Amino acid sequence: MRPPLPAGPYLVVGLARSGLAAARMLRAHGEVLACDRGRPELPPGFDAQLESDGLELLDRAALVVKSPGVPSQAPVIAAARSRGVPVMGELELAWRLLPNRFIAVTGTNGKTTTVELLGAMWREAGLPVAVAGNVGTPLASLVGELGADATVVCEVSSFQAEDSVELAPDTALLLNLSEDHLDRHGSFEAYRDAKLSPFARQRPDQLAVGPKDLELPGRARRIEFGDQGDLPLAPEEIRLRGAHNLDNAMAASAVALSNRVPAAAVAGALRGFAGVPHRLEEVGTVDGVLYVNDSKATNVSSALRGIESFDGGVHAILGGSLKGGDFKGLRSAVAARCRACYLIGEAAERLARDLEGTGVPLHRSGDLGAAMSQAAAAARPGEVVLLSPACASYDQFRDYEERGDRFRALVPRA
C-alpha cells in the first residue's frame, strides 16, 4: 500500500518534462495551477503563468509540486514551506499513483546505463517493464498506462530524491557515491543524505542493494554486489566497455536475480547491451582515430572512468559549467592516459590550474567546436578523441544531450 495522493489544488513550479507530466497527471485529481520563471514551449491549450516565480498563485494552492530543476531556495518554495504548504516532487506523486513493482536506481555515476540495462534484462526474459525517471521519461507519464504486472525501473537523481517525502521503493539500488552537485546541495553530507533518503524509509519486506563498501540506512533486506563470481557469465563476455561498467553489470545482475529474472536472460542482456547515448558512445572511427561521446560524464568521478576506459592515446575534451569542487581527481588518469587536454567553457581556467604539472599539454580551446578541430588535427591512428567533460553543460548548451549531439555533428567525415 502506498500513501494517498494529497488533495489539490496543485501548484506545479517548473515546466520542463517532469513538470508538464505532473500537471497532466494531476488534472484528473483536482485543479492544477502552473508557473515557470522562463518561457518554455508549452503544448497548445496549456494554461500557465510564464516569467513568473509563482508567488501570486501560492494562496490558491494546497500542494506545491516542485520540478527537479527548481532549487529549494526559489521564492515560492521557501514561502510555501514557511506557510506550512506541503512541497513534493513529481516522482513522489507518480509513485503514489502507480501500483506496480518499483525499482529505484540511484548513485553518482552509472544510473542511466544501469536502468537501461535492467530494462534489457526484463525484456530478454519476456517480462513487461517500463523505464522512467531521470533517464528521460517522466514517471508521471506512466500513470494509467501500464498493466499491473509491469515492473517500473526508475532512475532517481539527488534532486528528485531530495523532493521525496515517503518514497520507499520495493527494490532500491545504490551504485556508488562521490562528490557531486555541491552547488545545489551545499555539502557532500547533504547530497549523500538526499541520495540515501529512499533507503531510510524502506520496510523489512523490501530490498536494498549496494556495493560492499557502502553502508545503507533503513530496514530493508540488504544485498551486496561487487563479486564477479556472482555474475551469470564471464566478465569478458559483457559487451559494455570499462571497469566501471563491470560494476554496473554486477549491480544490475544482483537486482534482476533478486527479483527472480532468470539467469539466462540476465546473461543474454549483458552480452547484447551496447550502452546508452552520450555515455562512452563510440560515434565512429575516422582515419584510424576513434571518436567517443561521453557527454553524460558531468562530474570528476564519471570523467575519470571515461578516461580510464582507454589504455592511452586519449585526446580529452574537458570543461563546461562549474558545479563546485575541484578537478584534481583527474590528474593521475590524465598523466597516464592522455596525449593532450582541450579545455572549454566556464571551467577552463580551473581545470588548467588543477591539471598543471601533469606533463600533458593543456589547450584552452574555449568552445567545443575549437576543441574538436584541435583534437582532430592532433590525433593519430589508434588514438581517441574523447568528450568526457567532468562538468555540467549549462554555460554553452541546454543540457548534456545537446552537447553530445553537437560533438557527434563535429566528428570529421571519413
CSV table of C-alpha atoms in Angstrom, one decimal:
chain,number,residue,atom,x,y,z
A,1,MET,CA,0.0,0.0,0.0
A,2,ARG,CA,1.3,3.4,-0.9
A,3,PRO,CA,0.3,6.8,0.7
A,4,PRO,CA,-2.7,8.5,-0.9
A,5,LEU,CA,-2.3,11.5,-3.2
A,6,PRO,CA,-2.7,14.7,-1.3
A,7,ALA,CA,-5.7,16.9,-2.2
A,8,GLY,CA,-5.4,19.8,-4.5
A,9,PRO,CA,-5.4,22.5,-5.8
A,10,TYR,CA,-1.8,21.8,-7.1
A,11,LEU,CA,0.7,24.4,-8.0
A,12,VAL,CA,3.3,23.0,-10.4
A,13,VAL,CA,6.6,25.0,-10.3
A,14,GLY,CA,8.8,24.5,-13.3
A,15,LEU,CA,7.5,23.3,-16.7
A,16,ALA,CA,10.2,21.1,-18.2
A,17,ARG,CA,9.5,17.5,-18.9
A,18,SER,CA,8.7,16.3,-15.4
A,19,GLY,CA,6.6,19.4,-14.6
A,20,LEU,CA,4.5,19.1,-17.7
A,21,ALA,CA,4.0,15.4,-17.0
A,22,ALA,CA,3.0,16.1,-13.4
A,23,ALA,CA,0.5,18.7,-14.5
A,24,ARG,CA,-1.2,16.3,-16.9
A,25,MET,CA,-1.3,13.5,-14.3
A,26,LEU,CA,-2.8,15.8,-11.6
A,27,ARG,CA,-5.6,17.2,-13.8
A,28,ALA,CA,-7.6,14.0,-13.1
A,29,HIS,CA,-7.3,14.7,-9.3
A,30,GLY,CA,-8.0,18.4,-8.9
A,31,GLU,CA,-7.3,21.9,-10.0
A,32,VAL,CA,-3.8,22.5,-11.4
A,33,LEU,CA,-2.0,25.8,-11.4
A,34,ALA,CA,1.4,26.1,-13.1
A,35,CYS,CA,4.2,28.6,-13.4
A,36,ASP,CA,7.8,28.9,-14.8
A,37,ARG,CA,10.4,31.6,-14.5
A,38,GLY,CA,11.2,31.3,-18.2
A,39,ARG,CA,9.2,31.0,-21.3
A,40,PRO,CA,9.3,27.2,-22.1
A,41,GLU,CA,7.4,26.0,-25.2
A,42,LEU,CA,4.1,24.6,-23.9
A,43,PRO,CA,1.5,22.3,-25.5
A,44,PRO,CA,-1.5,24.1,-27.2
A,45,GLY,CA,-4.1,25.0,-24.6
A,46,PHE,CA,-1.8,24.6,-21.6
A,47,ASP,CA,-2.5,27.4,-19.2
A,48,ALA,CA,0.4,28.7,-17.1
A,49,GLN,CA,1.9,31.8,-15.8
A,50,LEU,CA,5.3,32.3,-17.5
A,51,GLU,CA,8.2,34.6,-16.5
A,52,SER,CA,6.7,34.3,-13.0
A,53,ASP,CA,8.0,33.0,-9.7
A,54,GLY,CA,4.5,31.8,-8.8
A,55,LEU,CA,4.2,33.7,-5.5
A,56,GLU,CA,0.9,35.2,-6.6
A,57,LEU,CA,-0.6,31.7,-7.1
A,58,LEU,CA,0.5,30.3,-3.7
A,59,ASP,CA,-2.6,31.4,-1.8
A,60,ARG,CA,-4.7,29.1,-4.1
A,61,ALA,CA,-2.5,26.0,-3.6
A,62,ALA,CA,-2.9,23.1,-1.2
A,63,LEU,CA,0.2,21.4,-2.5
A,64,VAL,CA,3.3,22.7,-4.4
A,65,VAL,CA,4.8,20.3,-6.9
A,66,LYS,CA,8.5,21.2,-7.3
A,67,SER,CA,10.3,20.2,-10.6
A,68,PRO,CA,13.8,18.8,-10.0
A,69,GLY,CA,15.5,21.8,-11.7
A,70,VAL,CA,13.9,24.3,-9.2
A,71,PRO,CA,16.2,24.9,-6.2
A,72,SER,CA,14.8,24.8,-2.7
A,73,GLN,CA,15.8,28.5,-2.3
A,74,ALA,CA,13.3,29.6,-5.0
A,75,PRO,CA,11.0,32.2,-3.5
A,76,VAL,CA,7.8,30.2,-4.0
A,77,ILE,CA,9.3,27.1,-2.5
A,78,ALA,CA,10.7,28.9,0.5
A,79,ALA,CA,7.4,30.7,1.0
A,80,ALA,CA,5.3,27.5,0.8
A,81,ARG,CA,7.4,25.8,3.4
A,82,SER,CA,7.3,28.8,5.7
A,83,ARG,CA,3.5,28.8,5.5
A,84,GLY,CA,3.2,25.0,6.0
A,85,VAL,CA,2.1,24.3,2.5
A,86,PRO,CA,3.5,20.8,1.6
A,87,VAL,CA,6.1,20.6,-1.2
A,88,MET,CA,6.7,17.4,-3.2
A,89,GLY,CA,8.3,16.3,-6.4
A,90,GLU,CA,6.7,14.7,-9.5
A,91,LEU,CA,8.4,11.4,-8.8
A,92,GLU,CA,7.0,11.1,-5.3
A,93,LEU,CA,3.4,11.8,-6.5
A,94,ALA,CA,3.6,9.4,-9.5
A,95,TRP,CA,5.0,6.6,-7.3
A,96,ARG,CA,1.9,7.0,-5.1
A,97,LEU,CA,-0.4,6.5,-8.1
A,98,LEU,CA,1.5,3.6,-9.6
A,99,PRO,CA,0.6,0.1,-8.2
A,100,ASN,CA,3.5,-1.6,-10.0
A,101,ARG,CA,6.6,-3.2,-8.6
A,102,PHE,CA,9.0,-0.3,-8.3
A,103,ILE,CA,12.8,-0.5,-8.6
A,104,ALA,CA,14.7,2.8,-7.9
A,105,VAL,CA,18.3,3.2,-9.1
A,106,THR,CA,20.5,6.0,-7.7
A,107,GLY,CA,24.1,6.8,-7.3
A,108,THR,CA,26.6,9.4,-8.5
A,109,ASN,CA,27.5,7.6,-11.8
A,110,GLY,CA,26.1,4.9,-14.0
A,111,LYS,CA,22.4,5.4,-13.3
A,112,THR,CA,21.2,5.7,-16.8
A,113,THR,CA,23.3,2.8,-18.1
A,114,THR,CA,22.2,0.6,-15.3
A,115,VAL,CA,18.5,1.5,-15.6
A,116,GLU,CA,18.5,0.7,-19.3
A,117,LEU,CA,20.5,-2.5,-18.7
A,118,LEU,CA,17.8,-3.6,-16.2
A,119,GLY,CA,15.2,-2.9,-18.8
A,120,ALA,CA,17.1,-5.0,-21.3
A,121,MET,CA,17.2,-7.9,-18.7
A,122,TRP,CA,13.5,-7.8,-18.2
A,123,ARG,CA,12.8,-7.7,-21.9
A,124,GLU,CA,15.2,-10.5,-22.6
A,125,ALA,CA,13.2,-12.6,-20.2
A,126,GLY,CA,9.9,-11.6,-21.9
A,127,LEU,CA,8.7,-9.7,-18.8
A,128,PRO,CA,6.8,-6.4,-19.0
A,129,VAL,CA,8.9,-3.4,-17.9
A,130,ALA,CA,8.9,0.4,-18.2
A,131,VAL,CA,12.0,2.5,-17.8
A,132,ALA,CA,11.5,6.1,-16.5
A,133,GLY,CA,12.7,8.8,-14.2
A,134,ASN,CA,15.7,11.0,-14.6
A,135,VAL,CA,16.6,8.7,-17.6
A,136,GLY,CA,14.3,10.9,-19.7
A,137,THR,CA,10.7,9.6,-19.5
A,138,PRO,CA,8.9,11.3,-16.5
A,139,LEU,CA,7.5,8.7,-14.1
A,140,ALA,CA,4.2,10.6,-14.2
A,141,SER,CA,3.7,9.8,-17.8
A,142,LEU,CA,3.3,6.1,-16.9
A,143,VAL,CA,0.4,6.6,-14.6
A,144,GLY,CA,-2.7,4.8,-16.0
A,145,GLU,CA,-0.6,3.5,-18.9
A,146,LEU,CA,0.8,0.2,-17.5
A,147,GLY,CA,-0.5,-3.2,-16.8
A,148,ALA,CA,-0.5,-4.3,-13.2
A,149,ASP,CA,2.2,-7.0,-14.0
A,150,ALA,CA,4.7,-4.5,-15.4
A,151,THR,CA,7.8,-3.6,-13.4
A,152,VAL,CA,8.9,0.1,-13.3
A,153,VAL,CA,12.7,0.7,-13.3
A,154,CYS,CA,13.3,4.3,-12.3
A,155,GLU,CA,16.4,6.4,-12.3
A,156,VAL,CA,16.4,8.7,-9.3
A,157,SER,CA,18.6,11.8,-9.2
A,158,SER,CA,19.6,13.5,-6.0
A,159,PHE,CA,17.3,16.4,-6.9
A,160,GLN,CA,14.4,14.0,-7.2
A,161,ALA,CA,15.3,12.2,-4.0
A,162,GLU,CA,15.5,15.5,-2.2
A,163,ASP,CA,11.9,16.2,-3.1
A,164,SER,CA,10.6,12.9,-1.9
A,165,VAL,CA,8.6,12.5,1.3
A,166,GLU,CA,7.5,8.9,1.7
A,167,LEU,CA,9.1,7.2,-1.3
A,168,ALA,CA,10.1,3.7,-0.3
A,169,PRO,CA,11.0,1.5,-3.4
A,170,ASP,CA,10.3,-2.2,-3.4
A,171,THR,CA,13.9,-2.5,-4.5
A,172,ALA,CA,16.4,0.3,-4.2
A,173,LEU,CA,19.9,0.2,-5.7
A,174,LEU,CA,22.8,2.5,-4.8
A,175,LEU,CA,25.6,2.2,-7.4
A,176,ASN,CA,28.2,4.4,-5.8
A,177,LEU,CA,28.6,7.7,-4.0
A,178,SER,CA,31.1,10.5,-4.6
A,179,GLU,CA,31.2,14.3,-4.5
A,180,ASP,CA,28.7,16.0,-6.9
A,181,HIS,CA,26.2,18.8,-7.2
A,182,LEU,CA,27.7,20.8,-4.3
A,183,ASP,CA,26.5,24.0,-6.0
A,184,ARG,CA,22.9,22.7,-5.4
A,185,HIS,CA,23.1,20.7,-2.1
A,186,GLY,CA,25.8,22.9,-0.4
A,187,SER,CA,27.8,20.0,1.1
A,188,PHE,CA,28.6,16.4,0.4
A,189,GLU,CA,26.7,15.4,3.5
A,190,ALA,CA,23.5,17.0,2.2
A,191,TYR,CA,24.0,15.4,-1.2
A,192,ARG,CA,24.6,12.0,0.4
A,193,ASP,CA,21.5,12.3,2.7
A,194,ALA,CA,19.3,13.1,-0.3
A,195,LYS,CA,20.6,10.1,-2.2
A,196,LEU,CA,20.0,7.7,0.8
A,197,SER,CA,16.6,9.1,1.8
A,198,PRO,CA,14.6,6.4,-0.1
A,199,PHE,CA,16.6,3.6,1.6
A,200,ALA,CA,15.9,5.1,5.0
A,201,ARG,CA,12.2,4.6,4.5
A,202,GLN,CA,12.2,1.0,3.3
A,203,ARG,CA,10.5,-1.8,5.2
A,204,PRO,CA,11.9,-5.2,6.1
A,205,ASP,CA,10.0,-6.9,3.2
A,206,GLN,CA,11.8,-4.7,0.6
A,207,LEU,CA,15.3,-4.9,-0.9
A,208,ALA,CA,18.3,-2.6,-0.6
A,209,VAL,CA,21.1,-3.3,-3.0
A,210,GLY,CA,24.5,-1.6,-2.7
A,211,PRO,CA,28.3,-2.0,-3.0
A,212,LYS,CA,30.1,-3.9,-0.3
A,213,ASP,CA,32.0,-0.8,1.0
A,214,LEU,CA,28.9,1.5,1.5
A,215,GLU,CA,26.5,1.3,4.4
A,216,LEU,CA,22.8,1.8,3.7
A,217,PRO,CA,20.2,3.1,6.1
A,218,GLY,CA,16.8,1.6,6.6
A,219,ARG,CA,15.3,-1.8,7.5
A,220,ALA,CA,15.2,-3.5,4.1
A,221,ARG,CA,16.9,-6.8,3.4
A,222,ARG,CA,20.5,-6.0,2.2
A,223,ILE,CA,22.1,-7.5,-0.9
A,224,GLU,CA,25.7,-6.6,-1.8
A,225,PHE,CA,27.3,-6.5,-5.2
A,226,GLY,CA,31.0,-6.4,-6.2
A,227,ASP,CA,32.0,-10.1,-6.6
A,228,GLN,CA,32.5,-11.1,-10.2
A,229,GLY,CA,31.7,-14.6,-9.2
A,230,ASP,CA,28.0,-13.5,-8.8
A,231,LEU,CA,27.7,-12.8,-12.5
A,232,PRO,CA,25.9,-15.4,-14.6
A,233,LEU,CA,28.6,-15.2,-17.3
A,234,ALA,CA,32.3,-14.5,-17.6
A,235,PRO,CA,33.2,-10.7,-17.3
A,236,GLU,CA,34.9,-10.7,-20.7
A,237,GLU,CA,31.5,-11.6,-22.3
A,238,ILE,CA,30.0,-8.3,-21.2
A,239,ARG,CA,29.7,-6.0,-24.1
A,240,LEU,CA,30.0,-2.7,-22.3
A,241,ARG,CA,33.5,-1.1,-22.1
A,242,GLY,CA,35.3,-0.2,-18.9
A,243,ALA,CA,35.8,-1.4,-15.3
A,244,HIS,CA,33.0,0.9,-14.1
A,245,ASN,CA,30.6,-0.9,-16.4
A,246,LEU,CA,31.6,-4.2,-14.9
A,247,ASP,CA,30.3,-2.6,-11.6
A,248,ASN,CA,27.1,-1.6,-13.3
A,249,ALA,CA,26.7,-5.1,-14.7
A,250,MET,CA,27.2,-6.7,-11.3
A,251,ALA,CA,24.7,-4.2,-9.7
A,252,ALA,CA,22.1,-4.8,-12.4
A,253,SER,CA,22.6,-8.6,-12.1
A,254,ALA,CA,22.1,-8.5,-8.3
A,255,VAL,CA,18.8,-6.6,-8.7
A,256,ALA,CA,17.5,-8.7,-11.5
A,257,LEU,CA,18.3,-12.1,-10.0
A,258,SER,CA,16.9,-10.9,-6.6
A,259,ASN,CA,13.7,-10.1,-8.5
A,260,ARG,CA,13.6,-13.6,-10.0
A,261,VAL,CA,14.6,-12.7,-13.5
A,262,PRO,CA,16.1,-15.9,-15.0
A,263,ALA,CA,19.9,-16.1,-15.0
A,264,ALA,CA,19.9,-16.9,-18.8
A,265,ALA,CA,18.0,-13.7,-19.5
A,266,VAL,CA,20.4,-11.7,-17.4
A,267,ALA,CA,23.4,-13.2,-19.2
A,268,GLY,CA,21.8,-12.6,-22.6
A,269,ALA,CA,21.2,-8.9,-21.9
A,270,LEU,CA,24.8,-8.5,-20.7
A,271,ARG,CA,26.1,-10.0,-23.9
A,272,GLY,CA,23.9,-7.8,-26.1
A,273,PHE,CA,23.6,-4.4,-24.4
A,274,ALA,CA,25.7,-1.8,-26.1
A,275,GLY,CA,25.1,1.1,-23.8
A,276,VAL,CA,23.2,4.4,-24.0
A,277,PRO,CA,23.7,7.6,-26.0
A,278,HIS,CA,26.2,10.1,-24.6
A,279,ARG,CA,27.9,7.6,-22.2
A,280,LEU,CA,31.1,6.3,-23.8
A,281,GLU,CA,29.2,6.2,-27.1
A,282,GLU,CA,31.5,5.3,-30.0
A,283,VAL,CA,30.4,7.7,-32.7
A,284,GLY,CA,32.8,6.4,-35.3
A,285,THR,CA,36.4,5.9,-36.4
A,286,VAL,CA,37.9,8.3,-38.9
A,287,ASP,CA,41.4,7.9,-40.4
A,288,GLY,CA,42.1,5.4,-37.5
A,289,VAL,CA,41.0,7.8,-34.8
A,290,LEU,CA,38.1,6.7,-32.5
A,291,TYR,CA,35.6,9.5,-31.5
A,292,VAL,CA,33.8,8.8,-28.3
A,293,ASN,CA,30.9,10.9,-26.9
A,294,ASP,CA,30.9,10.7,-23.1
A,295,SER,CA,28.9,14.0,-22.6
A,296,LYS,CA,27.0,12.5,-19.7
A,297,ALA,CA,30.2,12.5,-17.7
A,298,THR,CA,29.2,15.6,-15.8
A,299,ASN,CA,31.4,15.1,-12.7
A,300,VAL,CA,35.0,14.2,-11.9
A,301,SER,CA,34.5,10.6,-11.0
A,302,SER,CA,32.5,9.9,-14.1
A,303,ALA,CA,35.1,11.6,-16.4
A,304,LEU,CA,37.8,9.6,-14.6
A,305,ARG,CA,36.0,6.4,-15.5
A,306,GLY,CA,35.7,7.6,-19.1
A,307,ILE,CA,39.4,8.3,-19.4
A,308,GLU,CA,40.4,5.1,-17.7
A,309,SER,CA,38.3,3.1,-20.2
A,310,PHE,CA,41.2,3.5,-22.7
A,311,ASP,CA,44.7,2.3,-22.3
A,312,GLY,CA,46.2,5.6,-23.6
A,313,GLY,CA,46.4,8.0,-26.5
A,314,VAL,CA,43.4,10.0,-25.3
A,315,HIS,CA,42.7,13.5,-26.5
A,316,ALA,CA,40.3,14.6,-23.7
A,317,ILE,CA,37.9,17.4,-24.1
A,318,LEU,CA,37.1,18.7,-20.6
A,319,GLY,CA,35.1,21.6,-19.3
A,320,GLY,CA,31.7,23.3,-19.1
A,321,SER,CA,29.8,24.9,-16.2
A,322,LEU,CA,31.1,24.6,-12.7
A,323,LYS,CA,29.3,22.6,-10.0
A,324,GLY,CA,31.5,23.1,-7.0
A,325,GLY,CA,34.6,21.1,-6.1
A,326,ASP,CA,37.9,20.8,-8.0
A,327,PHE,CA,39.3,18.6,-10.8
A,328,LYS,CA,42.5,17.3,-9.0
A,329,GLY,CA,41.0,13.8,-9.1
A,330,LEU,CA,41.7,13.6,-12.8
A,331,ARG,CA,45.4,14.2,-12.5
A,332,SER,CA,46.6,10.6,-12.4
A,333,ALA,CA,44.4,9.4,-15.2
A,334,VAL,CA,45.3,12.4,-17.4
A,335,ALA,CA,49.0,11.9,-16.7
A,336,ALA,CA,48.9,8.2,-17.5
A,337,ARG,CA,46.5,8.1,-20.5
A,338,CYS,CA,46.1,11.5,-22.2
A,339,ARG,CA,48.1,12.9,-25.1
A,340,ALA,CA,46.5,16.3,-24.5
A,341,CYS,CA,43.5,18.0,-22.9
A,342,TYR,CA,41.3,20.6,-24.6
A,343,LEU,CA,39.7,22.9,-22.0
A,344,ILE,CA,36.3,24.6,-22.8
A,345,GLY,CA,33.7,26.7,-21.1
A,346,GLU,CA,33.4,28.3,-17.7
A,347,ALA,CA,35.6,25.7,-16.0
A,348,ALA,CA,38.6,26.0,-18.4
A,349,GLU,CA,40.8,28.1,-16.1
A,350,ARG,CA,40.1,26.0,-13.0
A,351,LEU,CA,40.8,22.8,-15.0
A,352,ALA,CA,44.1,24.4,-16.2
A,353,ARG,CA,45.2,25.2,-12.6
A,354,ASP,CA,44.2,21.7,-11.3
A,355,LEU,CA,45.9,19.8,-14.1
A,356,GLU,CA,49.1,21.9,-14.3
A,357,GLY,CA,52.2,19.8,-13.9
A,358,THR,CA,50.8,16.5,-15.2
A,359,GLY,CA,53.2,16.7,-18.2
A,360,VAL,CA,50.2,16.7,-20.6
A,361,PRO,CA,49.6,19.7,-22.9
A,362,LEU,CA,46.6,21.8,-21.8
A,363,HIS,CA,44.9,23.8,-24.6
A,364,ARG,CA,42.5,26.5,-23.7
A,365,SER,CA,40.1,25.9,-26.6
A,366,GLY,CA,37.2,28.0,-25.4
A,367,ASP,CA,34.3,26.1,-27.1
A,368,LEU,CA,33.6,22.6,-28.3
A,369,GLY,CA,34.0,23.4,-32.0
A,370,ALA,CA,37.5,24.7,-31.5
A,371,ALA,CA,38.4,21.8,-29.2
A,372,MET,CA,37.2,19.3,-31.8
A,373,SER,CA,39.2,21.0,-34.5
A,374,GLN,CA,42.4,21.0,-32.5
A,375,ALA,CA,42.0,17.4,-31.2
A,376,ALA,CA,41.1,16.0,-34.7
A,377,ALA,CA,44.2,17.7,-36.1
A,378,ALA,CA,46.5,16.3,-33.4
A,379,ALA,CA,45.2,12.8,-33.0
A,380,ARG,CA,46.9,9.9,-34.8
A,381,PRO,CA,45.7,6.5,-35.9
A,382,GLY,CA,45.0,4.3,-32.8
A,383,GLU,CA,44.2,7.3,-30.6
A,384,VAL,CA,40.9,8.5,-29.2
A,385,VAL,CA,39.2,11.9,-29.1
A,386,LEU,CA,37.0,11.7,-26.0
A,387,LEU,CA,34.4,14.2,-24.9
A,388,SER,CA,34.2,13.5,-21.1
A,389,PRO,CA,33.7,16.9,-19.7
A,390,ALA,CA,33.7,16.4,-15.9
A,391,CYS,CA,31.3,19.4,-15.9
A,392,ALA,CA,27.7,20.3,-16.5
A,393,SER,CA,26.8,21.9,-19.8
A,394,TYR,CA,24.7,24.9,-18.9
A,395,ASP,CA,27.3,27.6,-19.8
A,396,GLN,CA,27.1,26.8,-23.5
A,397,PHE,CA,24.4,24.2,-24.0
A,398,ARG,CA,20.8,23.5,-22.9
A,399,ASP,CA,21.9,20.1,-21.4
A,400,TYR,CA,24.4,17.3,-21.8
A,401,GLU,CA,22.3,15.8,-24.7
A,402,GLU,CA,22.6,18.9,-26.8
A,403,ARG,CA,26.4,19.0,-26.0
A,404,GLY,CA,26.7,15.3,-27.1
A,405,ASP,CA,24.7,15.9,-30.2
A,406,ARG,CA,27.0,18.8,-31.1
A,407,PHE,CA,30.0,16.5,-30.6
A,408,ARG,CA,28.5,13.9,-33.0
A,409,ALA,CA,27.9,16.6,-35.6
A,410,LEU,CA,31.5,17.8,-35.3
A,411,VAL,CA,33.1,14.4,-35.9
A,412,PRO,CA,35.0,14.6,-39.2
A,413,ARG,CA,33.6,12.7,-42.1
A,414,ALA,CA,35.6,9.8,-43.4
